[in-house]
Amino acid sequence: MKKIISTPLSDEMIASLSCGDQVLISGTIYTARDAAHKRLLEDLNQNKRLPFDIKNQIVFYMGPCPAAPGEVIGPAGPTTSHRMDKYTPKLLSLGLKGMIGKGNRSLEVIESMKKYYDVYFACVGGTGTLCAKHILHSEVIAYSDLGTEAIRKIEVEDFPVFVAIDAKGNNIYESGPEKFRKYLATQNN
Amino acid sequence: MKIVQAKDITQKVAQLCVEINTKLADDIDSTLKKEERQEPYPLARNILSVINENRNLAINARRPICQDTGMVVAFVKYGQEIMIKDGGIEQAIQEGVRQAYCQGYMRKSVVKDPLLRNENTQDNTPAIVHYQIVPGEVLQISVMAKGFGSENTSALKMLKPADGVEGVKHFVLDTIRKGAPNACAPIIAGIGIGGDFEKAALLAKEALFIPLDQHHKKPHLRALEKELLRKVNEMGIGPMGMGGQTTMLGIHVLDYPTHIAGLPVAVNICCYVDRRGTVVF
């Protein structure tokens, strides 16, 4: 069964999400990948205000293809999350509640997620065209000189993800292979 | 002597760049469908069905499968009896890449300086082009649009001769175990064994062009490919690293003679969107 949530995220919502759940997200989310993360942290270090209020928001690690005529956005799937690990604990400490990407996270990130009660979603990598179908609106709101890496505010509808790491630190990249083996064992009995 | 027009090279390379980003090669396409049918774990089967659904959407929309439309790598077999008119081959290929990415609404993912990273080249050039001079009137250009989620998980190691085939297996399996969950599994792996430092890496990349159903001619390397495929798929990593049987779609080894003191091994990992194609003039 798929769980349906909308942004911004609340602690109650996050409490209802467990590792492995399929979730459909609707509402506003923000995109940022390598270069935008670097700049967000530079802004913070210089005591500048962040270009958007990250409190209770979701950041999607994504840099889209340009929109072809008639498109809201070009193909728009997730990029590998661990490249953002270095920057993530700081953003979580400031109130960021959710992340969407793909692949495992560092121990530091998972510890911060437990501390601040956050959730990490994974989207199926390589499915850019499918992801773009769930994006209703897209607008560059910061760092436009970064091109595909600029920060975009996007409206999503029923955006399909899995809970990869929940707020208790349960991690599908750790437990997934083991669960699969147990499943096989029950099937073979 | 055969004459090839530079503009024809540009046009064919541009066409190929768009095509390989939009449509999976037939062998990968059919393998992904087969794996969806055969995968026993429901979550993994679900992920494979999403992958196949996205494949259909991309073909129908004539849009890229993945937003990472890659950095272009080309392997050119340049016959000595070929003459290129009205331009050079390198410029013709780069212009083809430029046209494909700019006119095809594909992502420009190349930064000019790897450390400063403050300027995008804006047209996804330069492509990385490798040339091989061959006899005859053949001109063959194989193009790959290589995604970097998987490229980042690749590795090269200079093993010792005493490490032998067991050392090779250990290094390959270790690299894949660490890399596959972040490399958009189910992956495809290219393994280069022998030569020297850069030759092993080139072989590994070239191996990613080999169709999945084709295997090494040497019995011991064919056996090695088979064993590595089985062992990776026994790891249980599964699609996207979330558990399952389908971790790797195929693995190919290419080998080359090497020095008595060395055993170079390169592992080039590719996601299931192994965008490759060849044009022959």
CSV table of C-alpha atoms in Angstrom, one decimal:
chain,number,residue,atom,x,y,z
A,1,MET,CA,0.0,0.0,0.0
A,2,LYS,CA,1.2,3.4,-0.9
A,3,LYS,CA,1.3,6.2,1.7
A,4,ILE,CA,0.3,9.7,0.6
A,5,ILE,CA,1.9,12.7,2.1
A,6,SER,CA,2.1,16.4,1.3
A,7,THR,CA,4.7,19.1,2.1
A,8,PRO,CA,5.8,20.7,4.3
A,9,LEU,CA,6.6,17.7,6.5
A,10,SER,CA,5.5,17.4,10.1
A,11,ASP,CA,7.0,15.2,12.9
A,12,GLU,CA,3.6,13.2,12.9
A,13,MET,CA,4.0,12.5,9.2
A,14,ILE,CA,7.6,11.4,9.6
A,15,ALA,CA,6.6,9.2,12.5
A,16,SER,CA,4.2,7.4,10.1
A,17,LEU,CA,6.9,6.6,7.6
A,18,SER,CA,9.0,3.4,7.9
A,19,CYS,CA,11.9,2.1,6.0
A,20,GLY,CA,10.7,0.4,2.8
A,21,ASP,CA,7.3,2.2,2.6
A,22,GLN,CA,6.2,3.3,-0.8
A,23,VAL,CA,5.2,7.0,-0.7
A,24,LEU,CA,3.5,9.5,-3.0
A,25,ILE,CA,4.5,13.1,-2.3
A,26,SER,CA,2.5,16.1,-3.3
A,27,GLY,CA,3.3,19.8,-2.8
A,28,THR,CA,6.3,22.1,-3.0
A,29,ILE,CA,9.8,20.7,-2.9
A,30,TYR,CA,13.1,22.3,-3.7
A,31,THR,CA,15.9,20.9,-5.9
A,32,ALA,CA,19.6,21.2,-5.1
A,33,ARG,CA,22.6,19.1,-6.0
A,34,ASP,CA,26.4,19.4,-5.7
A,35,ALA,CA,27.1,23.0,-6.7
A,36,ALA,CA,23.9,24.4,-5.0
A,37,HIS,CA,24.8,22.7,-1.8
A,38,LYS,CA,28.3,24.1,-1.8
A,39,ARG,CA,26.8,27.5,-2.3
A,40,LEU,CA,24.2,27.1,0.4
A,41,LEU,CA,26.9,26.3,2.9
A,42,GLU,CA,29.0,29.2,1.6
A,43,ASP,CA,26.0,31.5,2.2
A,44,LEU,CA,25.6,30.2,5.7
A,45,ASN,CA,29.3,30.7,6.5
A,46,GLN,CA,29.0,34.3,5.3
A,47,ASN,CA,25.9,34.8,7.6
A,48,LYS,CA,23.7,35.3,4.5
A,49,ARG,CA,20.1,34.3,4.5
A,50,LEU,CA,19.4,31.1,2.6
A,51,PRO,CA,17.4,31.7,-0.7
A,52,PHE,CA,14.5,29.7,0.7
A,53,ASP,CA,13.1,28.8,4.1
A,54,ILE,CA,14.3,25.2,4.5
A,55,LYS,CA,12.3,24.5,7.7
A,56,ASN,CA,10.2,21.4,7.3
A,57,GLN,CA,10.9,21.2,3.6
A,58,ILE,CA,12.2,18.5,1.3
A,59,VAL,CA,15.2,18.9,-0.9
A,60,PHE,CA,15.4,16.8,-4.1
A,61,TYR,CA,18.9,16.0,-5.4
A,62,MET,CA,18.2,16.6,-9.0
A,63,GLY,CA,19.5,18.5,-12.0
A,64,PRO,CA,17.0,18.3,-15.0
A,65,CYS,CA,17.4,18.3,-18.7
A,66,PRO,CA,16.2,21.5,-20.3
A,67,ALA,CA,12.5,21.6,-21.0
A,68,ALA,CA,11.6,20.9,-24.6
A,69,PRO,CA,8.7,22.9,-26.1
A,70,GLY,CA,5.5,22.1,-24.3
A,71,GLU,CA,7.3,20.6,-21.2
A,72,VAL,CA,7.2,21.9,-17.6
A,73,ILE,CA,10.7,20.5,-17.1
A,74,GLY,CA,12.9,18.1,-18.9
A,75,PRO,CA,13.7,14.6,-17.6
A,76,ALA,CA,14.2,15.0,-13.8
A,77,GLY,CA,15.3,11.9,-11.9
A,78,PRO,CA,17.4,11.7,-8.7
A,79,THR,CA,21.2,11.9,-8.6
A,80,THR,CA,23.4,10.0,-6.1
A,81,SER,CA,22.9,11.4,-2.7
A,82,HIS,CA,26.2,10.6,-0.9
A,83,ARG,CA,27.9,13.5,-2.7
A,84,MET,CA,25.8,15.8,-0.6
A,85,ASP,CA,26.6,14.1,2.7
A,86,LYS,CA,29.3,16.6,3.6
A,87,TYR,CA,26.7,19.4,3.5
A,88,THR,CA,23.6,17.6,4.8
A,89,PRO,CA,24.0,17.6,8.7
A,90,LYS,CA,24.2,21.4,8.7
A,91,LEU,CA,21.0,21.7,6.6
A,92,LEU,CA,19.2,19.2,8.9
A,93,SER,CA,20.3,21.2,11.9
A,94,LEU,CA,18.5,24.2,10.4
A,95,GLY,CA,15.3,22.4,10.0
A,96,LEU,CA,15.4,20.5,6.7
A,97,LYS,CA,13.1,17.5,7.2
A,98,GLY,CA,13.3,15.4,4.0
A,99,MET,CA,15.6,14.5,1.2
A,100,ILE,CA,15.0,12.7,-2.1
A,101,GLY,CA,17.9,11.0,-4.0
A,102,LYS,CA,19.3,7.6,-4.6
A,103,GLY,CA,21.9,5.4,-2.8
A,104,ASN,CA,23.2,5.1,0.7
A,105,ARG,CA,24.1,7.9,3.1
A,106,SER,CA,27.0,8.4,5.5
A,107,LEU,CA,26.9,7.5,9.2
A,108,GLU,CA,27.1,11.2,10.0
A,109,VAL,CA,24.0,11.9,7.9
A,110,ILE,CA,22.1,9.1,9.5
A,111,GLU,CA,23.0,10.2,13.0
A,112,SER,CA,21.8,13.7,12.2
A,113,MET,CA,18.6,12.4,10.8
A,114,LYS,CA,18.0,10.5,14.0
A,115,LYS,CA,18.9,13.6,16.1
A,116,TYR,CA,16.6,16.0,14.2
A,117,TYR,CA,13.9,13.5,13.2
A,118,ASP,CA,14.2,13.5,9.4
A,119,VAL,CA,13.5,11.1,6.5
A,120,TYR,CA,15.4,10.2,3.4
A,121,PHE,CA,13.5,9.0,0.4
A,122,ALA,CA,14.9,7.2,-2.6
A,123,CYS,CA,13.5,7.5,-6.1
A,124,VAL,CA,14.2,4.9,-8.8
A,125,GLY,CA,17.4,6.1,-10.5
A,126,GLY,CA,17.4,6.5,-14.3
A,127,THR,CA,13.7,7.2,-14.5
A,128,GLY,CA,13.9,10.9,-15.5
A,129,THR,CA,11.0,11.0,-17.9
A,130,LEU,CA,8.7,9.3,-15.5
A,131,CYS,CA,9.7,11.6,-12.6
A,132,ALA,CA,9.1,14.7,-14.9
A,133,LYS,CA,5.5,13.5,-15.4
A,134,HIS,CA,4.8,14.2,-11.7
A,135,ILE,CA,6.2,17.7,-11.8
A,136,LEU,CA,3.4,20.3,-12.4
A,137,HIS,CA,5.4,23.5,-12.1
A,138,SER,CA,9.1,24.5,-12.0
A,139,GLU,CA,10.7,27.7,-11.3
A,140,VAL,CA,14.4,28.7,-10.7
A,141,ILE,CA,14.5,30.6,-7.4
A,142,ALA,CA,18.3,30.9,-6.8
A,143,TYR,CA,21.8,30.5,-8.2
A,144,SER,CA,20.5,30.7,-11.8
A,145,ASP,CA,24.1,30.9,-13.1
A,146,LEU,CA,24.4,27.2,-12.1
A,147,GLY,CA,22.2,26.1,-15.0
A,148,THR,CA,20.9,22.6,-14.4
A,149,GLU,CA,22.3,22.9,-10.8
A,150,ALA,CA,20.3,26.0,-9.9
A,151,ILE,CA,17.8,25.7,-7.1
A,152,ARG,CA,14.3,25.1,-8.4
A,153,LYS,CA,11.0,25.3,-6.5
A,154,ILE,CA,8.9,22.6,-8.0
A,155,GLU,CA,5.3,21.5,-7.5
A,156,VAL,CA,4.9,17.7,-7.5
A,157,GLU,CA,1.9,15.5,-7.6
A,158,ASP,CA,2.0,11.9,-6.4
A,159,PHE,CA,5.7,11.9,-6.8
A,160,PRO,CA,6.7,8.2,-6.4
A,161,VAL,CA,9.5,7.4,-3.8
A,162,PHE,CA,10.5,4.8,-1.2
A,163,VAL,CA,11.5,5.5,2.4
A,164,ALA,CA,15.1,4.5,2.2
A,165,ILE,CA,16.2,5.7,5.7
A,166,ASP,CA,13.5,6.5,8.3
A,167,ALA,CA,13.8,8.8,11.3
A,168,LYS,CA,14.8,5.9,13.6
A,169,GLY,CA,17.8,5.2,11.3
A,170,ASN,CA,16.4,2.1,9.7
A,171,ASN,CA,18.3,1.8,6.4
A,172,ILE,CA,17.1,-0.1,3.4
A,173,TYR,CA,20.6,-0.3,2.0
A,174,GLU,CA,21.6,-2.3,5.1
A,175,SER,CA,18.4,-4.3,5.6
A,176,GLY,CA,17.2,-4.8,2.0
A,177,PRO,CA,19.5,-7.6,0.9
A,178,GLU,CA,18.9,-9.4,4.2
A,179,LYS,CA,15.1,-9.0,3.9
A,180,PHE,CA,15.3,-10.4,0.4
A,181,ARG,CA,17.2,-13.5,1.6
A,182,LYS,CA,14.6,-14.0,4.3
A,183,TYR,CA,11.8,-13.7,1.8
A,184,LEU,CA,13.5,-16.3,-0.5
A,185,ALA,CA,13.8,-18.6,2.5
A,186,THR,CA,10.1,-18.3,3.3
A,187,GLN,CA,9.2,-19.0,-0.4
A,188,ASN,CA,11.4,-22.1,-0.5
A,189,ASN,CA,9.9,-23.6,2.6
B,1,MET,CA,40.5,5.4,-51.0
B,2,LYS,CA,37.1,6.1,-49.6
B,3,ILE,CA,35.9,9.7,-49.1
B,4,VAL,CA,33.7,10.6,-46.1
B,5,GLN,CA,32.3,14.1,-45.7
B,6,ALA,CA,32.9,15.7,-42.3
B,7,LYS,CA,29.3,17.0,-42.2
B,8,ASP,CA,28.0,13.4,-42.6
B,9,ILE,CA,30.1,12.4,-39.5
B,10,THR,CA,28.6,15.3,-37.6
B,11,GLN,CA,25.1,14.5,-38.6
B,12,LYS,CA,25.4,10.8,-37.8
B,13,VAL,CA,27.1,11.4,-34.4
B,14,ALA,CA,24.4,13.9,-33.5
B,15,GLN,CA,21.6,11.5,-34.4
B,16,LEU,CA,23.3,8.7,-32.5
B,17,CYS,CA,23.7,10.8,-29.3
B,18,VAL,CA,20.0,11.5,-29.3
B,19,GLU,CA,19.0,8.0,-30.1
B,20,ILE,CA,21.1,6.3,-27.5
B,21,ASN,CA,19.8,8.6,-24.8
B,22,THR,CA,16.2,8.0,-25.8
B,23,LYS,CA,16.1,4.3,-26.5
B,24,LEU,CA,17.9,1.5,-24.7
B,25,ALA,CA,19.9,-0.9,-26.8
B,26,ASP,CA,17.8,-4.0,-27.8
B,27,ASP,CA,19.9,-6.4,-25.7
B,28,ILE,CA,19.5,-4.4,-22.5
B,29,ASP,CA,15.9,-3.7,-23.2
B,30,SER,CA,15.0,-7.4,-23.6
B,31,THR,CA,17.2,-8.4,-20.6
B,32,LEU,CA,15.4,-5.8,-18.3
B,33,LYS,CA,12.0,-7.2,-19.4
B,34,LYS,CA,13.2,-10.8,-18.7
B,35,GLU,CA,14.6,-9.8,-15.3
B,36,GLU,CA,11.2,-8.2,-14.4
B,37,ARG,CA,9.5,-11.5,-15.1
B,38,GLN,CA,12.1,-13.6,-13.3
B,39,GLU,CA,12.8,-11.4,-10.2
B,40,PRO,CA,11.3,-13.2,-7.2
B,41,TYR,CA,11.4,-10.3,-4.7
B,42,PRO,CA,8.2,-8.1,-4.9
B,43,LEU,CA,10.0,-4.8,-4.1
B,44,ALA,CA,12.7,-5.5,-6.7
B,45,ARG,CA,10.1,-6.5,-9.3
B,46,ASN,CA,8.3,-3.3,-8.6
B,47,ILE,CA,11.4,-1.3,-9.2
B,48,LEU,CA,12.1,-3.1,-12.4
B,49,SER,CA,8.6,-2.4,-13.6
B,50,VAL,CA,9.1,1.3,-12.9
B,51,ILE,CA,12.3,1.1,-14.9
B,52,ASN,CA,10.4,-0.5,-17.8
B,53,GLU,CA,7.6,1.9,-17.5
B,54,ASN,CA,10.0,4.9,-17.8
B,55,ARG,CA,11.6,3.2,-20.8
B,56,ASN,CA,8.2,3.2,-22.6
B,57,LEU,CA,7.5,6.8,-21.6
B,58,ALA,CA,10.9,7.9,-22.9
B,59,ILE,CA,10.5,6.2,-26.2
B,60,ASN,CA,7.0,7.6,-26.8
B,61,ALA,CA,8.0,11.1,-25.8
B,62,ARG,CA,11.3,10.8,-27.7
B,63,ARG,CA,13.0,12.2,-24.6
B,64,PRO,CA,16.0,11.0,-22.5
B,65,ILE,CA,15.5,7.9,-20.3
B,66,CYS,CA,17.6,9.6,-17.6
B,67,GLN,CA,18.2,13.3,-16.9
B,68,ASP,CA,22.0,12.5,-16.7
B,69,THR,CA,22.5,12.4,-20.5
B,70,GLY,CA,26.1,11.7,-19.8
B,71,MET,CA,29.5,12.7,-20.9
B,72,VAL,CA,30.2,11.4,-24.4
B,73,VAL,CA,32.9,8.9,-25.0
B,74,ALA,CA,33.7,7.8,-28.6
B,75,PHE,CA,35.9,5.0,-29.9
B,76,VAL,CA,36.9,5.6,-33.5
B,77,LYS,CA,38.3,2.9,-35.8
B,78,TYR,CA,39.9,5.0,-38.5
B,79,GLY,CA,40.9,3.1,-41.7
B,80,GLN,CA,44.1,4.1,-43.4
B,81,GLU,CA,42.2,4.2,-46.7
B,82,ILE,CA,39.7,6.8,-45.5
B,83,MET,CA,39.9,10.4,-46.4
B,84,ILE,CA,37.7,13.0,-44.7
B,85,LYS,CA,36.7,16.0,-46.8
B,86,ASP,CA,35.8,19.5,-45.7
B,87,GLY,CA,36.8,19.2,-42.1
B,88,GLY,CA,38.7,17.1,-39.5
B,89,ILE,CA,37.3,14.1,-37.7
B,90,GLU,CA,37.7,15.4,-34.2
B,91,GLN,CA,35.9,18.7,-35.0
B,92,ALA,CA,33.2,16.7,-36.8
B,93,ILE,CA,32.5,14.5,-33.8
B,94,GLN,CA,32.6,17.4,-31.3
B,95,GLU,CA,30.2,19.3,-33.5
B,96,GLY,CA,27.8,16.3,-33.6
B,97,VAL,CA,27.8,16.2,-29.8
B,98,ARG,CA,27.2,19.9,-29.6
B,99,GLN,CA,24.2,19.8,-32.0
B,100,ALA,CA,22.7,16.8,-30.3
B,101,TYR,CA,22.8,18.2,-26.8
B,102,CYS,CA,21.9,21.8,-27.7
B,103,GLN,CA,19.1,21.0,-30.3
B,104,GLY,CA,17.9,17.9,-28.5
B,105,TYR,CA,17.2,19.5,-25.1
B,106,MET,CA,19.6,17.2,-23.3
B,107,ARG,CA,21.5,18.2,-20.2
B,108,LYS,CA,24.8,19.8,-20.5
B,109,SER,CA,26.9,18.1,-17.8
B,110,VAL,CA,30.4,19.1,-18.5
B,111,VAL,CA,32.4,21.7,-16.5
B,112,LYS,CA,35.4,23.4,-18.1
B,113,ASP,CA,37.8,23.0,-15.2
B,114,PRO,CA,37.6,20.0,-12.9
B,115,LEU,CA,38.7,21.9,-9.8
B,116,LEU,CA,37.4,25.4,-10.3
B,117,ARG,CA,34.0,24.0,-11.6
B,118,ASN,CA,32.8,27.5,-12.2
B,119,GLU,CA,32.0,27.3,-15.9
B,120,ASN,CA,29.8,24.8,-17.8
B,121,THR,CA,30.9,24.3,-21.4
B,122,GLN,CA,27.2,24.8,-22.3
B,123,ASP,CA,27.1,22.2,-25.1
B,124,ASN,CA,28.3,19.0,-23.4
B,125,THR,CA,31.6,19.1,-25.3
B,126,PRO,CA,34.3,18.1,-25.2
B,127,ALA,CA,33.6,14.4,-25.9
B,128,ILE,CA,36.4,12.1,-25.0
B,129,VAL,CA,37.6,10.5,-28.3
B,130,HIS,CA,39.9,7.5,-28.6
B,131,TYR,CA,41.3,6.7,-32.0
B,132,GLN,CA,42.6,3.4,-33.4
B,133,ILE,CA,44.2,3.4,-36.9
B,134,VAL,CA,43.2,0.3,-38.8
B,135,PRO,CA,43.8,-1.0,-42.3
B,136,GLY,CA,41.3,-0.5,-45.1
B,137,GLU,CA,38.4,1.7,-46.0
B,138,VAL,CA,36.5,1.4,-42.7
B,139,LEU,CA,35.4,4.3,-40.5
B,140,GLN,CA,33.5,3.1,-37.4
B,141,ILE,CA,32.5,5.4,-34.6
B,142,SER,CA,31.1,3.9,-31.4
B,143,VAL,CA,29.5,6.4,-29.1
B,144,MET,CA,28.6,6.1,-25.4
B,145,ALA,CA,26.8,8.7,-23.3
B,146,LYS,CA,28.3,7.7,-19.9
B,147,GLY,CA,26.4,8.6,-16.7
B,148,PHE,CA,28.5,9.6,-13.8
B,149,GLY,CA,26.5,8.0,-10.9
B,150,SER,CA,28.0,4.8,-12.1
B,151,GLU,CA,31.3,6.1,-13.4
B,152,ASN,CA,32.1,7.4,-9.9
B,153,THR,CA,31.9,3.8,-8.5
B,154,SER,CA,34.5,2.5,-11.0
B,155,ALA,CA,38.1,1.6,-9.9
B,156,LEU,CA,41.5,0.5,-11.1
B,157,LYS,CA,44.1,-1.4,-9.3
B,158,MET,CA,47.6,-2.6,-10.1
B,159,LEU,CA,47.6,-6.1,-8.8
B,160,LYS,CA,50.7,-8.3,-8.4
B,161,PRO,CA,51.1,-11.3,-10.7
B,162,ALA,CA,51.0,-13.4,-7.5
B,163,ASP,CA,47.5,-12.1,-6.8
B,164,GLY,CA,46.3,-14.1,-9.9
B,165,VAL,CA,42.8,-14.8,-10.9
B,166,GLU,CA,41.6,-14.9,-7.2
B,167,GLY,CA,43.0,-11.4,-6.7
B,168,VAL,CA,41.1,-10.2,-9.8
B,169,LYS,CA,37.9,-11.7,-8.6
B,170,HIS,CA,38.3,-10.2,-5.1
B,171,PHE,CA,38.9,-6.7,-6.5
B,172,VAL,CA,36.1,-6.9,-9.0
B,173,LEU,CA,33.5,-8.2,-6.5
B,174,ASP,CA,34.6,-5.7,-3.8
B,175,THR,CA,34.3,-2.8,-6.2
B,176,ILE,CA,30.9,-3.9,-7.3
B,177,ARG,CA,29.7,-4.6,-3.8
B,178,LYS,CA,30.6,-1.1,-2.7
B,179,GLY,CA,29.4,0.6,-5.9
B,180,ALA,CA,26.3,-1.1,-7.1
B,181,PRO,CA,23.8,0.4,-4.6
B,182,ASN,CA,24.9,3.9,-5.7
B,183,ALA,CA,25.3,3.1,-9.4
B,184,CYS,CA,21.6,2.6,-10.2
B,185,ALA,CA,21.7,-1.2,-10.2
B,186,PRO,CA,21.0,-3.4,-12.1
B,187,ILE,CA,24.5,-2.6,-13.4
B,188,ILE,CA,26.6,-3.7,-16.3
B,189,ALA,CA,30.3,-4.1,-15.7
B,190,GLY,CA,33.3,-3.8,-18.0
B,191,ILE,CA,36.5,-5.4,-16.8
B,192,GLY,CA,39.9,-4.6,-18.3
B,193,ILE,CA,42.7,-7.0,-17.4
B,194,GLY,CA,46.3,-6.6,-18.5
B,195,GLY,CA,48.1,-4.0,-20.6
B,196,ASP,CA,49.3,-1.2,-18.4
B,197,PHE,CA,47.6,1.5,-16.2
B,198,GLU,CA,45.6,3.3,-19.0
B,199,LYS,CA,45.2,0.3,-21.2
B,200,ALA,CA,43.3,-1.6,-18.5
B,201,ALA,CA,40.9,1.4,-18.1
B,202,LEU,CA,40.4,1.7,-21.8
B,203,LEU,CA,39.6,-2.0,-22.1
B,204,ALA,CA,37.1,-1.8,-19.3
B,205,LYS,CA,35.3,1.1,-21.0
B,206,GLU,CA,35.4,-0.7,-24.4
B,207,ALA,CA,33.9,-3.8,-22.7
B,208,LEU,CA,30.7,-1.8,-21.9
B,209,PHE,CA,30.0,-1.8,-25.7
B,210,ILE,CA,29.8,-5.6,-25.9
B,211,PRO,CA,26.2,-6.9,-26.3
B,212,LEU,CA,25.0,-8.7,-23.1
B,213,ASP,CA,24.6,-12.1,-24.9
B,214,GLN,CA,28.2,-12.1,-26.2
B,215,HIS,CA,30.9,-13.8,-24.2
B,216,HIS,CA,34.7,-13.9,-24.2
B,217,LYS,CA,36.3,-16.3,-26.8
B,218,LYS,CA,38.9,-17.6,-24.3
B,219,PRO,CA,37.4,-20.4,-22.2
B,220,HIS,CA,39.0,-19.2,-18.9
B,221,LEU,CA,37.8,-15.7,-19.3
B,222,ARG,CA,34.4,-16.8,-20.4
B,223,ALA,CA,34.3,-18.9,-17.2
B,224,LEU,CA,35.5,-15.8,-15.2
B,225,GLU,CA,32.6,-13.7,-16.7
B,226,LYS,CA,30.1,-16.3,-15.8
B,227,GLU,CA,31.4,-16.8,-12.3
B,228,LEU,CA,31.5,-13.0,-11.5
B,229,LEU,CA,27.9,-12.6,-12.9
B,230,ARG,CA,26.7,-15.4,-10.6
B,231,LYS,CA,28.5,-14.2,-7.6
B,232,VAL,CA,27.3,-10.6,-8.0
B,233,ASN,CA,23.7,-11.7,-8.4
B,234,GLU,CA,24.1,-13.8,-5.2
B,235,MET,CA,24.9,-10.7,-3.2
B,236,GLY,CA,21.3,-9.8,-2.9
B,237,ILE,CA,21.9,-6.1,-3.5
B,238,GLY,CA,19.1,-5.9,-6.1
B,239,PRO,CA,17.7,-3.1,-8.1
B,240,MET,CA,18.7,0.3,-6.6
B,241,GLY,CA,20.4,-1.5,-3.8
B,242,MET,CA,17.2,-2.3,-2.0
B,243,GLY,CA,17.4,-6.0,-2.1
B,244,GLY,CA,16.7,-8.6,-4.8
B,245,GLN,CA,18.2,-11.0,-7.2
B,246,THR,CA,18.8,-8.6,-10.1
B,247,THR,CA,22.0,-6.8,-9.3
B,248,MET,CA,23.9,-7.1,-12.6
B,249,LEU,CA,22.7,-7.6,-16.1
B,250,GLY,CA,26.0,-8.5,-17.7
B,251,ILE,CA,29.8,-8.4,-17.3
B,252,HIS,CA,32.4,-8.5,-20.0
B,253,VAL,CA,36.1,-9.0,-19.8
B,254,LEU,CA,38.6,-7.6,-22.3
B,255,ASP,CA,42.3,-8.6,-21.9
B,256,TYR,CA,45.6,-7.6,-23.3
B,257,PRO,CA,49.2,-8.9,-22.9
B,258,THR,CA,51.0,-7.3,-19.9
B,259,HIS,CA,54.4,-7.0,-18.3
B,260,ILE,CA,56.0,-9.8,-16.4
B,261,ALA,CA,55.8,-7.7,-13.2
B,262,GLY,CA,52.2,-6.6,-13.4
B,263,LEU,CA,48.5,-7.4,-13.4
B,264,PRO,CA,46.5,-4.2,-14.0
B,265,VAL,CA,42.7,-4.6,-13.5
B,266,ALA,CA,40.1,-2.0,-14.2
B,267,VAL,CA,36.4,-2.1,-13.3
B,268,ASN,CA,34.2,0.3,-15.2
B,269,ILE,CA,30.6,0.2,-13.8
B,270,CYS,CA,27.6,1.4,-15.8
B,271,CYS,CA,24.0,1.7,-14.7
B,272,TYR,CA,21.4,-0.2,-16.6
B,273,VAL,CA,21.1,2.8,-18.9
B,274,ASP,CA,24.2,1.7,-20.8
B,275,ARG,CA,23.8,4.2,-23.7
B,276,ARG,CA,25.8,3.0,-26.6
B,277,GLY,CA,25.7,2.8,-30.3
B,278,THR,CA,27.8,2.5,-33.4
B,279,VAL,CA,27.8,4.1,-36.8
B,280,VAL,CA,29.8,2.8,-39.8
B,281,PHE,CA,30.6,4.8,-42.9
